[in-house]
Every structure is written in C-alpha cells, then in structure tokens.
Amino acid sequence: MIQRFIELGEGYSDIYELLELAKSNQHRLQHMMALHTKIDGKDMTSLVVILKPTETGKFQALYICREGIPNPNILPNKRFDLFAQTAESLGKQIIELSVKPSISFNEKELFYQHLIGILRLNHYILPLQ
C-alpha cells in the first residue's frame, strides 16, 4: 500500500479545496485531523483529510494544509470553524494530535514520513502490507 501526503498549501484559500475533497469523497472519508505544532513561538495547526485506500492500486491519499492556520485552541479562527462544520456535517470528529514542526526536518518528505509513522502507530492508517 502506498500512503502519501498531498500538500494543498498552508490553509488560506486552499482550505476550500480541502473541504471540497472531504465532501465529494465522503464515501471514502476515513478521518479529519488537526495536527498542532509550535513554529518560532507561534502555535500553528495543519488540517488533514484522510481518505480510505483505493480498491485498485491500494493508494491512500492524505490531503494536508500544512502549518498555516493558528491553533484554534489558542486563537479561535474562521478557517478552523469551517473545517469543524464540515466534519460535523459529514459525521466525523476531528482527531487532534501534537506533532513536531516541519522545520525540524531537513526535507519536507522526511516530515511526512514521520507523520505517517505516527498515524500508523496510533492505528489511524493501516500498517505497511
């Protein structure tokens, strides 16, 4: 199985694409997540939509708006509110985790591999098969 993060942006106008992906793929929607971190003293959040793997090819997409939204537990904001409203309308609870920031890694791909490991360990996505 291939599990891959697909970065849409940092959560400004691209958050609307993330929400549309969740709505239009609700038959495949597995999880909606908020990954909280601290970057240069700022509390930031990445929003993630995880789809179930495709039947053919066993590809699992994890769409992300990376570290561009203020942590809603510290500073409430409309972008997170939209994400929360969409999750509620789709019958999903937002899973919240604290993670290292992407700047802690030399390459963005290493950051995404780190996140995939965390998600596998916590059984949010399937292990390698």
mmCIF file of C-alpha atoms in Angstrom:
data_model
loop_
_atom_site.group_PDB
_atom_site.id
_atom_site.type_symbol
_atom_site.label_atom_id
_atom_site.label_comp_id
_atom_site.label_asym_id
_atom_site.label_seq_id
_atom_site.Cartn_x
_atom_site.Cartn_y
_atom_site.Cartn_z
ATOM 1 C CA MET A 1 0.000 0.000 0.000
ATOM 2 C CA ILE A 2 1.157 3.491 -0.835
ATOM 3 C CA GLN A 3 0.258 6.205 1.672
ATOM 4 C CA ARG A 4 1.175 9.715 0.628
ATOM 5 C CA PHE A 5 0.614 13.234 1.871
ATOM 6 C CA ILE A 6 -0.607 15.598 -0.818
ATOM 7 C CA GLU A 7 0.035 19.187 0.208
ATOM 8 C CA LEU A 8 -2.535 21.702 -0.974
ATOM 9 C CA GLY A 9 -0.938 24.736 0.659
ATOM 10 C CA GLU A 10 -0.986 26.368 4.055
ATOM 11 C CA GLY A 11 -4.724 26.728 4.556
ATOM 12 C CA TYR A 12 -5.610 30.103 3.113
ATOM 13 C CA SER A 13 -7.780 29.805 0.000
ATOM 14 C CA ASP A 14 -6.722 26.166 -0.439
ATOM 15 C CA ILE A 15 -8.733 25.199 2.647
ATOM 16 C CA TYR A 16 -11.823 25.381 0.432
ATOM 17 C CA GLU A 17 -10.318 22.714 -1.823
ATOM 18 C CA LEU A 18 -9.599 20.564 1.247
ATOM 19 C CA LEU A 19 -13.222 20.901 2.363
ATOM 20 C CA GLU A 20 -14.494 20.072 -1.148
ATOM 21 C CA LEU A 21 -12.272 16.978 -1.232
ATOM 22 C CA ALA A 22 -13.824 15.793 2.029
ATOM 23 C CA LYS A 23 -17.382 16.466 0.830
ATOM 24 C CA SER A 24 -17.003 14.993 -2.642
ATOM 25 C CA ASN A 25 -15.263 11.884 -1.296
ATOM 26 C CA GLN A 26 -17.420 11.320 1.769
ATOM 27 C CA HIS A 27 -17.893 7.671 0.760
ATOM 28 C CA ARG A 28 -14.092 7.290 1.155
ATOM 29 C CA LEU A 29 -13.562 9.735 4.038
ATOM 30 C CA GLN A 30 -11.727 7.998 6.856
ATOM 31 C CA HIS A 31 -10.559 10.799 9.170
ATOM 32 C CA MET A 32 -10.336 14.549 9.560
ATOM 33 C CA MET A 33 -7.407 15.689 11.677
ATOM 34 C CA ALA A 34 -5.823 18.760 13.212
ATOM 35 C CA LEU A 35 -2.087 18.450 13.826
ATOM 36 C CA HIS A 36 -0.902 21.091 16.274
ATOM 37 C CA THR A 37 2.670 22.365 16.484
ATOM 38 C CA LYS A 38 4.763 25.334 17.523
ATOM 39 C CA ILE A 39 6.839 27.237 14.942
ATOM 40 C CA ASP A 40 9.054 30.125 16.043
ATOM 41 C CA GLY A 41 6.936 30.590 19.163
ATOM 42 C CA LYS A 42 3.628 30.543 17.234
ATOM 43 C CA ASP A 43 1.031 27.846 17.829
ATOM 44 C CA MET A 44 0.014 26.584 14.386
ATOM 45 C CA THR A 45 -2.185 23.804 13.029
ATOM 46 C CA SER A 46 -2.186 21.616 9.937
ATOM 47 C CA LEU A 47 -5.548 20.344 8.725
ATOM 48 C CA VAL A 48 -5.679 16.856 7.205
ATOM 49 C CA VAL A 49 -8.295 14.862 5.312
ATOM 50 C CA ILE A 50 -7.509 11.144 5.140
ATOM 51 C CA LEU A 51 -9.286 9.053 2.538
ATOM 52 C CA LYS A 52 -9.669 5.281 2.613
ATOM 53 C CA PRO A 53 -7.328 3.455 0.226
ATOM 54 C CA THR A 54 -8.430 2.952 -3.354
ATOM 55 C CA GLU A 55 -9.515 -0.577 -4.197
ATOM 56 C CA THR A 56 -7.324 -0.729 -7.283
ATOM 57 C CA GLY A 57 -3.721 0.143 -6.607
ATOM 58 C CA LYS A 58 -4.150 0.450 -2.827
ATOM 59 C CA PHE A 59 -3.244 4.150 -2.776
ATOM 60 C CA GLN A 60 -4.201 6.150 0.311
ATOM 61 C CA ALA A 61 -4.267 9.931 -0.039
ATOM 62 C CA LEU A 62 -3.705 12.186 2.963
ATOM 63 C CA TYR A 63 -4.527 15.757 1.914
ATOM 64 C CA ILE A 64 -2.941 18.456 4.064
ATOM 65 C CA CYS A 65 -2.937 22.219 4.508
ATOM 66 C CA ARG A 66 0.389 22.482 6.333
ATOM 67 C CA GLU A 67 1.000 24.713 9.352
ATOM 68 C CA GLY A 68 -0.819 27.784 8.099
ATOM 69 C CA ILE A 69 -3.745 28.018 10.497
ATOM 70 C CA PRO A 70 -3.476 29.369 14.045
ATOM 71 C CA ASN A 71 -4.087 26.678 16.658
ATOM 72 C CA PRO A 72 -7.833 27.040 17.368
ATOM 73 C CA ASN A 73 -7.328 26.008 20.998
ATOM 74 C CA ILE A 74 -5.175 29.133 21.456
ATOM 75 C CA LEU A 75 -6.664 31.533 18.908
ATOM 76 C CA PRO A 76 -10.131 30.658 17.546
ATOM 77 C CA ASN A 77 -10.409 31.304 13.799
ATOM 78 C CA LYS A 78 -12.912 31.039 10.956
ATOM 79 C CA ARG A 79 -10.841 28.642 8.855
ATOM 80 C CA PHE A 80 -10.827 26.020 11.597
ATOM 81 C CA ASP A 81 -14.522 26.694 12.235
ATOM 82 C CA LEU A 82 -15.239 25.842 8.576
ATOM 83 C CA PHE A 83 -13.248 22.621 8.931
ATOM 84 C CA ALA A 84 -15.140 21.728 12.125
ATOM 85 C CA GLN A 85 -18.518 22.467 10.500
ATOM 86 C CA THR A 86 -17.636 20.256 7.549
ATOM 87 C CA ALA A 87 -16.527 17.434 9.858
ATOM 88 C CA GLU A 88 -19.786 17.661 11.781
ATOM 89 C CA SER A 89 -21.888 17.674 8.596
ATOM 90 C CA LEU A 90 -20.042 14.534 7.442
ATOM 91 C CA GLY A 91 -20.419 12.763 10.787
ATOM 92 C CA LYS A 92 -16.717 12.897 11.663
ATOM 93 C CA GLN A 93 -14.954 14.011 14.817
ATOM 94 C CA ILE A 94 -11.719 15.910 14.356
ATOM 95 C CA ILE A 95 -8.772 13.952 15.697
ATOM 96 C CA GLU A 96 -6.241 16.295 17.295
ATOM 97 C CA LEU A 97 -2.562 15.455 17.783
ATOM 98 C CA SER A 98 0.528 17.435 18.744
ATOM 99 C CA VAL A 99 3.472 16.890 16.387
ATOM 100 C CA LYS A 100 6.926 18.281 15.652
ATOM 101 C CA PRO A 101 7.002 21.163 13.161
ATOM 102 C CA SER A 102 8.120 20.516 9.598
ATOM 103 C CA ILE A 103 11.096 22.864 10.094
ATOM 104 C CA SER A 104 12.564 20.232 12.458
ATOM 105 C CA PHE A 105 13.298 18.092 9.388
ATOM 106 C CA ASN A 106 15.845 18.749 6.642
ATOM 107 C CA GLU A 107 13.348 17.763 3.964
ATOM 108 C CA LYS A 108 9.583 18.019 3.785
ATOM 109 C CA GLU A 109 9.408 14.364 2.694
ATOM 110 C CA LEU A 110 11.056 13.306 5.988
ATOM 111 C CA PHE A 111 8.409 15.279 7.873
ATOM 112 C CA TYR A 112 5.664 13.442 6.004
ATOM 113 C CA GLN A 113 7.311 10.057 6.637
ATOM 114 C CA HIS A 114 7.450 10.967 10.346
ATOM 115 C CA LEU A 115 3.720 11.799 10.326
ATOM 116 C CA ILE A 116 2.858 8.571 8.504
ATOM 117 C CA GLY A 117 4.744 6.657 11.213
ATOM 118 C CA ILE A 118 2.760 8.428 13.948
ATOM 119 C CA LEU A 119 -0.532 7.753 12.177
ATOM 120 C CA ARG A 120 0.334 4.072 11.718
ATOM 121 C CA LEU A 121 1.416 3.661 15.339
ATOM 122 C CA ASN A 122 -1.875 5.162 16.508
ATOM 123 C CA HIS A 123 -3.853 2.965 14.076
ATOM 124 C CA TYR A 124 -5.327 5.914 12.143
ATOM 125 C CA ILE A 125 -3.969 4.429 8.917
ATOM 126 C CA LEU A 126 -3.116 0.845 8.045
ATOM 127 C CA PRO A 127 0.407 -0.517 8.557
ATOM 128 C CA LEU A 128 2.541 -1.432 5.565
ATOM 129 C CA GLN A 129 1.392 -4.676 3.976
#
